[in-house]
Amino acid sequence: MTQAPPERAASGYRHEAFLYSGTAEFLAGTTSFIRRAVRAGDPVLVIVSAPKIEFIRRELGSDAEHVSFTDMARVGNPARIIATWREFVEEHTGARQLWGIGEPIYPERSPAEVAECQLHEALLNVAFDADTPFSLLCPYDLEALTGDVIDEAQRTHPFVVSSAARQAASSFQPPDVAGPFARQLSARPADAAQMAFETGDLGRLRSFLAGQATLAGLDEEPAAALVMALNEIATNSLRHGGGQGEVYVWHDHGSLVCEVSDQGHITSPLVGRLRPTLDHGFGAGLWLANQLCDLVQIHSSANGTAIRVYQHL
């Protein structure tokens, strides 16, 4: 039988990639991790696919009653995951130790979704203070995922766990907190619909986007959500991105994609991932876009910003 990774003493925030092959190794590693939390009486949250939740429940038996589960597909947009973990930690302030398992990357994810999951994993390294008593295990399926995805997992996790060992990741690369979104997005198509906007054009912009959503066959509710999200992003362009911008619209892998570009520069690594507060509303537009839309991508440097929003058709 496959042996679970050796146990360790809890100490502060720990972000680990768990590399496994097959269901047996997945269950051995995850249930060993969970049972340690249950034995100690510590809170534990598991965010994986619905089928894997059922596998874990059956393997845990009565111990599953002490575990919280969330279907990763219901969380959806990768930019929502950090907020879910933050809420879990805040709900259990004062706990001796907290435990989590999250598997954001699975074969059904589109290339754009995988890229955002990888950014999410990198940003998890700055999402919690080092002394937060939270141990987070991120499973990666060696049989189902490509080698480049596994390589990236070892760059975005300070520790790597396998069926036989737990060790520091030799290829770990801390995220660039000064330029967290200075990465290239895929090229937009040359025939994308386009509209320039400036102050006073938001009404015209909303009409343009609504028309594009109708042409694409987007249902009424997701279309309205998309228009609302893009209105907020364009408002940010007018306020912080030089007072003007451009929007592009096209189809990609079963989604309607809208991109807003301007001359702004976003440097806050967790922007749009944390719920805005009344006294600090920065990032409210991106937060809303992440809640309303299936995927949001950001490219930002000193040369300008492009925010790309996806809504599945």
mmCIF file of C-alpha atoms in Angstrom:
data_model
loop_
_atom_site.group_PDB
_atom_site.id
_atom_site.type_symbol
_atom_site.label_atom_id
_atom_site.label_comp_id
_atom_site.label_asym_id
_atom_site.label_seq_id
_atom_site.Cartn_x
_atom_site.Cartn_y
_atom_site.Cartn_z
ATOM 1 C CA MET A 1 0.000 0.000 0.000
ATOM 2 C CA THR A 2 1.198 3.532 -0.759
ATOM 3 C CA GLN A 3 2.473 5.250 2.359
ATOM 4 C CA ALA A 4 1.328 8.768 3.207
ATOM 5 C CA PRO A 5 3.947 11.490 3.606
ATOM 6 C CA PRO A 6 5.500 11.694 7.076
ATOM 7 C CA GLU A 7 3.841 14.017 9.561
ATOM 8 C CA ARG A 8 5.495 17.183 10.819
ATOM 9 C CA ALA A 9 5.110 19.717 13.559
ATOM 10 C CA ALA A 10 2.857 22.657 12.740
ATOM 11 C CA SER A 11 4.592 26.053 12.615
ATOM 12 C CA GLY A 12 3.154 29.161 10.968
ATOM 13 C CA TYR A 13 1.972 29.413 7.385
ATOM 14 C CA ARG A 14 3.017 26.553 5.146
ATOM 15 C CA HIS A 15 2.131 26.252 1.445
ATOM 16 C CA GLU A 16 2.866 22.833 -0.066
ATOM 17 C CA ALA A 17 2.418 21.143 -3.446
ATOM 18 C CA PHE A 18 1.371 17.494 -3.069
ATOM 19 C CA LEU A 19 2.454 15.489 -6.136
ATOM 20 C CA TYR A 20 0.484 12.254 -6.438
ATOM 21 C CA SER A 21 -0.185 9.496 -8.958
ATOM 22 C CA GLY A 22 -3.620 7.916 -8.948
ATOM 23 C CA THR A 23 -6.526 7.803 -6.522
ATOM 24 C CA ALA A 24 -4.744 5.655 -3.924
ATOM 25 C CA GLU A 25 -1.904 8.154 -3.477
ATOM 26 C CA PHE A 26 -4.340 11.072 -3.493
ATOM 27 C CA LEU A 27 -6.401 9.514 -0.706
ATOM 28 C CA ALA A 28 -3.373 8.410 1.323
ATOM 29 C CA GLY A 29 -1.874 11.908 1.309
ATOM 30 C CA THR A 30 -5.054 13.906 1.821
ATOM 31 C CA THR A 31 -6.701 11.710 4.474
ATOM 32 C CA SER A 32 -3.480 11.479 6.500
ATOM 33 C CA PHE A 33 -3.316 15.281 6.466
ATOM 34 C CA ILE A 34 -7.000 15.594 7.416
ATOM 35 C CA ARG A 35 -6.895 12.984 10.185
ATOM 36 C CA ARG A 36 -4.053 14.802 11.862
ATOM 37 C CA ALA A 37 -6.249 17.917 12.014
ATOM 38 C CA VAL A 38 -9.258 15.947 13.240
ATOM 39 C CA ARG A 39 -7.241 14.216 15.983
ATOM 40 C CA ALA A 40 -6.041 17.607 17.208
ATOM 41 C CA GLY A 41 -9.532 19.124 17.063
ATOM 42 C CA ASP A 42 -8.374 21.748 14.549
ATOM 43 C CA PRO A 43 -10.556 23.293 11.812
ATOM 44 C CA VAL A 44 -9.971 21.878 8.328
ATOM 45 C CA LEU A 45 -11.416 22.948 4.952
ATOM 46 C CA VAL A 46 -11.120 20.871 1.770
ATOM 47 C CA ILE A 47 -11.727 22.507 -1.645
ATOM 48 C CA VAL A 48 -11.531 19.899 -4.411
ATOM 49 C CA SER A 49 -13.839 18.511 -7.113
ATOM 50 C CA ALA A 50 -17.183 16.982 -6.130
ATOM 51 C CA PRO A 51 -16.106 13.400 -7.038
ATOM 52 C CA LYS A 52 -12.943 13.737 -4.944
ATOM 53 C CA ILE A 53 -14.973 15.081 -2.028
ATOM 54 C CA GLU A 54 -17.005 11.861 -2.122
ATOM 55 C CA PHE A 55 -13.826 9.731 -2.279
ATOM 56 C CA ILE A 56 -12.420 11.523 0.766
ATOM 57 C CA ARG A 57 -15.698 11.286 2.702
ATOM 58 C CA ARG A 58 -15.894 7.536 2.159
ATOM 59 C CA GLU A 59 -12.248 7.037 3.142
ATOM 60 C CA LEU A 60 -12.586 9.175 6.290
ATOM 61 C CA GLY A 61 -15.782 7.533 7.506
ATOM 62 C CA SER A 62 -17.043 9.209 10.673
ATOM 63 C CA ASP A 63 -14.067 11.615 10.698
ATOM 64 C CA ALA A 64 -15.656 13.398 7.703
ATOM 65 C CA GLU A 65 -18.218 14.898 10.099
ATOM 66 C CA HIS A 66 -15.453 17.149 11.444
ATOM 67 C CA VAL A 67 -14.352 18.453 8.031
ATOM 68 C CA SER A 68 -15.761 21.310 5.917
ATOM 69 C CA PHE A 69 -15.936 20.671 2.161
ATOM 70 C CA THR A 70 -16.399 23.007 -0.822
ATOM 71 C CA ASP A 71 -16.637 21.980 -4.472
ATOM 72 C CA MET A 72 -13.837 23.731 -6.400
ATOM 73 C CA ALA A 73 -16.132 23.989 -9.440
ATOM 74 C CA ARG A 74 -18.585 26.073 -7.376
ATOM 75 C CA VAL A 75 -15.784 28.478 -6.437
ATOM 76 C CA GLY A 76 -15.063 28.710 -10.172
ATOM 77 C CA ASN A 77 -12.980 31.781 -11.011
ATOM 78 C CA PRO A 78 -9.467 31.168 -9.563
ATOM 79 C CA ALA A 79 -9.332 34.767 -8.320
ATOM 80 C CA ARG A 80 -12.075 33.898 -5.786
ATOM 81 C CA ILE A 81 -10.067 31.175 -4.043
ATOM 82 C CA ILE A 82 -7.820 33.359 -1.881
ATOM 83 C CA ALA A 83 -10.869 35.134 -0.457
ATOM 84 C CA THR A 84 -12.338 31.734 0.444
ATOM 85 C CA TRP A 85 -9.170 30.793 2.333
ATOM 86 C CA ARG A 86 -8.980 34.205 4.022
ATOM 87 C CA GLU A 87 -12.588 33.879 5.200
ATOM 88 C CA PHE A 88 -11.802 30.421 6.608
ATOM 89 C CA VAL A 89 -8.798 31.770 8.514
ATOM 90 C CA GLU A 90 -10.702 34.810 9.800
ATOM 91 C CA GLU A 91 -13.655 32.689 10.926
ATOM 92 C CA HIS A 92 -11.274 30.699 13.136
ATOM 93 C CA THR A 93 -9.187 33.523 14.577
ATOM 94 C CA GLY A 94 -7.468 32.255 17.713
ATOM 95 C CA ALA A 95 -7.346 28.614 16.605
ATOM 96 C CA ARG A 96 -4.150 26.751 17.488
ATOM 97 C CA GLN A 97 -3.756 25.485 13.921
ATOM 98 C CA LEU A 98 -5.749 25.559 10.678
ATOM 99 C CA TRP A 99 -5.579 23.064 7.834
ATOM 100 C CA GLY A 100 -6.634 23.309 4.188
ATOM 101 C CA ILE A 101 -6.507 21.272 0.996
ATOM 102 C CA GLY A 102 -7.103 23.017 -2.326
ATOM 103 C CA GLU A 103 -6.796 21.565 -5.847
ATOM 104 C CA PRO A 104 -7.440 24.422 -8.300
ATOM 105 C CA ILE A 105 -5.830 22.822 -11.392
ATOM 106 C CA TYR A 106 -7.510 19.874 -13.104
ATOM 107 C CA PRO A 107 -7.575 18.670 -16.738
ATOM 108 C CA GLU A 108 -10.918 20.294 -17.575
ATOM 109 C CA ARG A 109 -9.537 23.790 -17.002
ATOM 110 C CA SER A 110 -8.973 25.865 -20.143
ATOM 111 C CA PRO A 111 -5.441 27.191 -20.878
ATOM 112 C CA ALA A 112 -6.491 30.654 -19.655
ATOM 113 C CA GLU A 113 -7.927 29.172 -16.451
ATOM 114 C CA VAL A 114 -4.752 27.157 -15.820
ATOM 115 C CA ALA A 115 -2.677 30.324 -16.213
ATOM 116 C CA GLU A 116 -4.850 32.105 -13.644
ATOM 117 C CA CYS A 117 -4.665 29.127 -11.272
ATOM 118 C CA GLN A 118 -0.874 29.299 -11.510
ATOM 119 C CA LEU A 119 -0.944 33.023 -10.727
ATOM 120 C CA HIS A 120 -3.277 32.226 -7.821
ATOM 121 C CA GLU A 121 -0.794 29.674 -6.469
ATOM 122 C CA ALA A 122 2.037 32.207 -6.683
ATOM 123 C CA LEU A 123 -0.018 34.881 -4.902
ATOM 124 C CA LEU A 124 -0.923 32.470 -2.107
ATOM 125 C CA ASN A 125 2.665 32.988 -0.934
ATOM 126 C CA VAL A 126 1.877 36.614 -0.049
ATOM 127 C CA ALA A 127 -1.760 36.138 0.983
ATOM 128 C CA PHE A 128 -0.987 35.288 4.632
ATOM 129 C CA ASP A 129 1.502 36.474 7.225
ATOM 130 C CA ALA A 130 4.317 34.035 7.953
ATOM 131 C CA ASP A 131 3.080 33.505 11.522
ATOM 132 C CA THR A 132 -0.487 32.576 10.477
ATOM 133 C CA PRO A 133 -1.073 29.042 11.839
ATOM 134 C CA PHE A 134 -2.299 27.687 8.520
ATOM 135 C CA SER A 135 -1.058 24.632 6.659
ATOM 136 C CA LEU A 136 -2.270 24.495 3.027
ATOM 137 C CA LEU A 137 -1.791 21.396 0.858
ATOM 138 C CA CYS A 138 -2.288 21.719 -2.923
ATOM 139 C CA PRO A 139 -2.617 18.383 -4.768
ATOM 140 C CA TYR A 140 -1.264 17.957 -8.324
ATOM 141 C CA ASP A 141 -2.105 14.856 -10.352
ATOM 142 C CA LEU A 142 1.072 13.576 -12.039
ATOM 143 C CA GLU A 143 -0.955 11.277 -14.304
ATOM 144 C CA ALA A 144 -3.464 13.866 -15.546
ATOM 145 C CA LEU A 145 -1.452 17.104 -15.761
ATOM 146 C CA THR A 146 1.294 18.031 -18.212
ATOM 147 C CA GLY A 147 4.944 18.290 -17.227
ATOM 148 C CA ASP A 148 5.034 22.075 -17.584
ATOM 149 C CA VAL A 149 2.153 22.399 -15.090
ATOM 150 C CA ILE A 150 4.011 20.185 -12.587
ATOM 151 C CA ASP A 151 7.210 22.198 -13.099
ATOM 152 C CA GLU A 152 5.308 25.423 -12.424
ATOM 153 C CA ALA A 153 3.807 23.908 -9.259
ATOM 154 C CA GLN A 154 7.328 23.421 -7.941
ATOM 155 C CA ARG A 155 8.130 27.055 -8.696
ATOM 156 C CA THR A 156 5.013 28.415 -6.912
ATOM 157 C CA HIS A 157 5.188 26.287 -3.734
ATOM 158 C CA PRO A 158 7.932 26.636 -1.118
ATOM 159 C CA PHE A 159 7.512 22.958 -0.165
ATOM 160 C CA VAL A 160 6.827 19.825 -2.192
ATOM 161 C CA VAL A 161 5.282 16.622 -0.855
ATOM 162 C CA SER A 162 5.280 13.241 -2.559
ATOM 163 C CA SER A 163 4.281 9.770 -1.369
ATOM 164 C CA ALA A 164 7.732 9.280 0.148
ATOM 165 C CA ALA A 165 9.099 12.667 1.187
ATOM 166 C CA ARG A 166 8.383 16.233 2.228
ATOM 167 C CA GLN A 167 11.044 18.784 1.349
ATOM 168 C CA ALA A 168 11.746 22.388 0.437
ATOM 169 C CA ALA A 169 11.230 23.052 -3.280
ATOM 170 C CA SER A 170 14.606 23.698 -4.893
ATOM 171 C CA SER A 171 13.004 25.567 -7.814
ATOM 172 C CA PHE A 172 10.655 27.776 -5.740
ATOM 173 C CA GLN A 173 10.477 31.380 -6.988
ATOM 174 C CA PRO A 174 8.840 33.966 -4.710
ATOM 175 C CA PRO A 175 6.356 36.162 -6.592
ATOM 176 C CA ASP A 176 7.446 39.596 -7.769
ATOM 177 C CA VAL A 177 5.287 41.740 -5.488
ATOM 178 C CA ALA A 178 6.482 44.918 -7.248
ATOM 179 C CA GLY A 179 5.233 43.715 -10.633
ATOM 180 C CA PRO A 180 2.800 40.858 -10.003
ATOM 181 C CA PHE A 181 0.976 41.219 -13.338
ATOM 182 C CA ALA A 182 3.905 41.950 -15.655
ATOM 183 C CA ARG A 183 3.232 38.827 -17.719
ATOM 184 C CA GLN A 184 2.167 38.449 -21.327
ATOM 185 C CA LEU A 185 -1.394 37.492 -22.193
ATOM 186 C CA SER A 186 -2.214 35.628 -25.393
ATOM 187 C CA ALA A 187 -2.565 37.908 -28.418
ATOM 188 C CA ARG A 188 -6.064 39.189 -29.091
ATOM 189 C CA PRO A 189 -7.416 38.482 -32.599
ATOM 190 C CA ALA A 190 -6.958 41.126 -35.268
ATOM 191 C CA ASP A 191 -10.681 41.141 -36.023
ATOM 192 C CA ALA A 192 -11.820 41.829 -32.450
ATOM 193 C CA ALA A 193 -14.616 44.406 -32.183
ATOM 194 C CA GLN A 194 -13.241 47.658 -30.765
ATOM 195 C CA MET A 195 -14.408 50.869 -29.129
ATOM 196 C CA ALA A 196 -12.429 53.757 -27.645
ATOM 197 C CA PHE A 197 -13.928 55.582 -24.671
ATOM 198 C CA GLU A 198 -13.309 58.623 -22.505
ATOM 199 C CA THR A 199 -15.193 60.619 -19.893
ATOM 200 C CA GLY A 200 -18.891 60.746 -20.739
ATOM 201 C CA ASP A 201 -18.841 57.547 -22.821
ATOM 202 C CA LEU A 202 -19.867 54.945 -20.237
ATOM 203 C CA GLY A 203 -23.471 54.803 -21.443
ATOM 204 C CA ARG A 204 -22.317 54.268 -25.018
ATOM 205 C CA LEU A 205 -19.832 51.658 -23.793
ATOM 206 C CA ARG A 206 -22.550 49.708 -21.976
ATOM 207 C CA SER A 207 -24.714 49.725 -25.104
ATOM 208 C CA PHE A 208 -21.786 48.501 -27.219
ATOM 209 C CA LEU A 209 -21.065 45.642 -24.802
ATOM 210 C CA ALA A 210 -24.725 44.660 -24.506
ATOM 211 C CA GLY A 211 -24.937 44.503 -28.282
ATOM 212 C CA GLN A 212 -21.831 42.328 -28.505
ATOM 213 C CA ALA A 213 -23.221 39.983 -25.836
ATOM 214 C CA THR A 214 -26.485 39.650 -27.784
ATOM 215 C CA LEU A 215 -24.634 38.909 -31.029
ATOM 216 C CA ALA A 216 -22.607 36.231 -29.231
ATOM 217 C CA GLY A 217 -25.750 34.554 -27.895
ATOM 218 C CA LEU A 218 -24.908 35.172 -24.242
ATOM 219 C CA ASP A 219 -27.892 34.616 -21.949
ATOM 220 C CA GLU A 220 -29.511 37.658 -20.329
ATOM 221 C CA GLU A 221 -28.193 37.200 -16.772
ATOM 222 C CA PRO A 222 -24.508 36.585 -17.595
ATOM 223 C CA ALA A 223 -24.697 39.326 -20.238
ATOM 224 C CA ALA A 224 -25.954 41.843 -17.654
ATOM 225 C CA ALA A 225 -23.224 40.717 -15.238
ATOM 226 C CA LEU A 226 -20.578 41.167 -17.924
ATOM 227 C CA VAL A 227 -21.764 44.685 -18.786
ATOM 228 C CA MET A 228 -21.795 45.646 -15.090
ATOM 229 C CA ALA A 229 -18.273 44.290 -14.562
ATOM 230 C CA LEU A 230 -16.864 46.075 -17.627
ATOM 231 C CA ASN A 231 -18.566 49.319 -16.616
ATOM 232 C CA GLU A 232 -16.701 49.180 -13.280
ATOM 233 C CA ILE A 233 -13.386 48.382 -14.966
ATOM 234 C CA ALA A 234 -13.839 51.196 -17.493
ATOM 235 C CA THR A 235 -14.714 53.574 -14.645
ATOM 236 C CA ASN A 236 -11.356 52.679 -13.076
ATOM 237 C CA SER A 237 -9.678 53.473 -16.406
ATOM 238 C CA LEU A 238 -11.253 56.925 -16.409
ATOM 239 C CA ARG A 239 -10.228 57.569 -12.792
ATOM 240 C CA HIS A 240 -6.804 55.937 -12.602
ATOM 241 C CA GLY A 241 -5.779 54.947 -16.134
ATOM 242 C CA GLY A 242 -5.274 58.266 -17.869
ATOM 243 C CA GLY A 243 -8.920 59.259 -18.346
ATOM 244 C CA GLN A 244 -9.468 57.148 -21.446
ATOM 245 C CA GLY A 245 -9.216 53.598 -22.708
ATOM 246 C CA GLU A 246 -10.151 51.045 -25.322
ATOM 247 C CA VAL A 247 -12.311 47.932 -25.167
ATOM 248 C CA TYR A 248 -11.994 44.879 -27.428
ATOM 249 C CA VAL A 249 -14.457 41.981 -27.739
ATOM 250 C CA TRP A 250 -14.016 38.521 -29.306
ATOM 251 C CA HIS A 251 -14.809 34.798 -28.885
ATOM 252 C CA ASP A 252 -12.333 32.299 -27.398
ATOM 253 C CA HIS A 253 -12.880 28.595 -26.553
ATOM 254 C CA GLY A 254 -16.605 28.944 -25.867
ATOM 255 C CA SER A 255 -16.347 32.277 -24.026
ATOM 256 C CA LEU A 256 -17.077 35.893 -24.856
ATOM 257 C CA VAL A 257 -13.913 37.830 -24.017
ATOM 258 C CA CYS A 258 -13.773 41.579 -23.312
ATOM 259 C CA GLU A 259 -10.521 43.450 -22.742
ATOM 260 C CA VAL A 260 -10.169 46.970 -21.377
ATOM 261 C CA SER A 261 -6.781 48.642 -21.894
ATOM 262 C CA ASP A 262 -5.521 51.954 -20.509
ATOM 263 C CA GLN A 263 -2.370 53.732 -19.331
ATOM 264 C CA GLY A 264 -2.674 52.788 -15.654
ATOM 265 C CA HIS A 265 -0.315 50.548 -13.677
ATOM 266 C CA ILE A 266 -1.546 48.004 -11.102
ATOM 267 C CA THR A 267 1.036 47.000 -8.492
ATOM 268 C CA SER A 268 -1.065 45.590 -5.627
ATOM 269 C CA PRO A 269 -0.655 41.784 -5.855
ATOM 270 C CA LEU A 270 -3.985 40.877 -4.243
ATOM 271 C CA VAL A 271 -6.125 43.498 -5.984
ATOM 272 C CA GLY A 272 -9.552 42.112 -6.809
ATOM 273 C CA ARG A 273 -8.958 39.029 -4.680
ATOM 274 C CA LEU A 274 -9.821 40.539 -1.293
ATOM 275 C CA ARG A 275 -13.233 41.925 -0.411
ATOM 276 C CA PRO A 276 -13.063 45.761 -0.284
ATOM 277 C CA THR A 277 -13.814 47.402 3.040
ATOM 278 C CA LEU A 278 -15.802 50.583 3.650
ATOM 279 C CA ASP A 279 -12.665 52.522 4.590
ATOM 280 C CA HIS A 280 -10.568 51.092 1.761
ATOM 281 C CA GLY A 281 -12.485 50.629 -1.475
ATOM 282 C CA PHE A 282 -9.460 50.239 -3.762
ATOM 283 C CA GLY A 283 -9.944 47.248 -6.064
ATOM 284 C CA ALA A 284 -13.734 47.225 -5.721
ATOM 285 C CA GLY A 285 -14.244 47.157 -9.488
ATOM 286 C CA LEU A 286 -11.953 44.167 -9.982
ATOM 287 C CA TRP A 287 -13.499 42.415 -6.989
ATOM 288 C CA LEU A 288 -16.936 42.857 -8.546
ATOM 289 C CA ALA A 289 -15.674 41.597 -11.915
ATOM 290 C CA ASN A 290 -14.268 38.472 -10.267
ATOM 291 C CA GLN A 291 -17.578 37.805 -8.547
ATOM 292 C CA LEU A 292 -19.694 38.363 -11.672
ATOM 293 C CA CYS A 293 -17.549 36.757 -14.373
ATOM 294 C CA ASP A 294 -16.042 33.361 -15.045
ATOM 295 C CA LEU A 295 -12.454 34.538 -15.389
ATOM 296 C CA VAL A 296 -10.467 37.766 -15.138
ATOM 297 C CA GLN A 297 -6.887 38.227 -16.363
ATOM 298 C CA ILE A 298 -4.633 41.224 -15.715
ATOM 299 C CA HIS A 299 -1.548 42.386 -17.559
ATOM 300 C CA SER A 300 0.005 45.513 -16.068
ATOM 301 C CA SER A 301 3.354 47.273 -16.316
ATOM 302 C CA ALA A 302 4.675 50.811 -16.480
ATOM 303 C CA ASN A 303 3.555 50.811 -20.121
ATOM 304 C CA GLY A 304 -0.112 50.292 -19.306
ATOM 305 C CA THR A 305 -2.759 47.804 -18.215
ATOM 306 C CA ALA A 306 -5.039 45.329 -19.976
ATOM 307 C CA ILE A 307 -7.826 43.627 -18.056
ATOM 308 C CA ARG A 308 -9.432 40.686 -19.828
ATOM 309 C CA VAL A 309 -12.801 39.316 -18.711
ATOM 310 C CA TYR A 310 -14.302 35.981 -19.812
ATOM 311 C CA GLN A 311 -17.957 34.950 -19.677
ATOM 312 C CA HIS A 312 -18.805 31.400 -20.795
ATOM 313 C CA LEU A 313 -21.355 31.130 -23.600
#
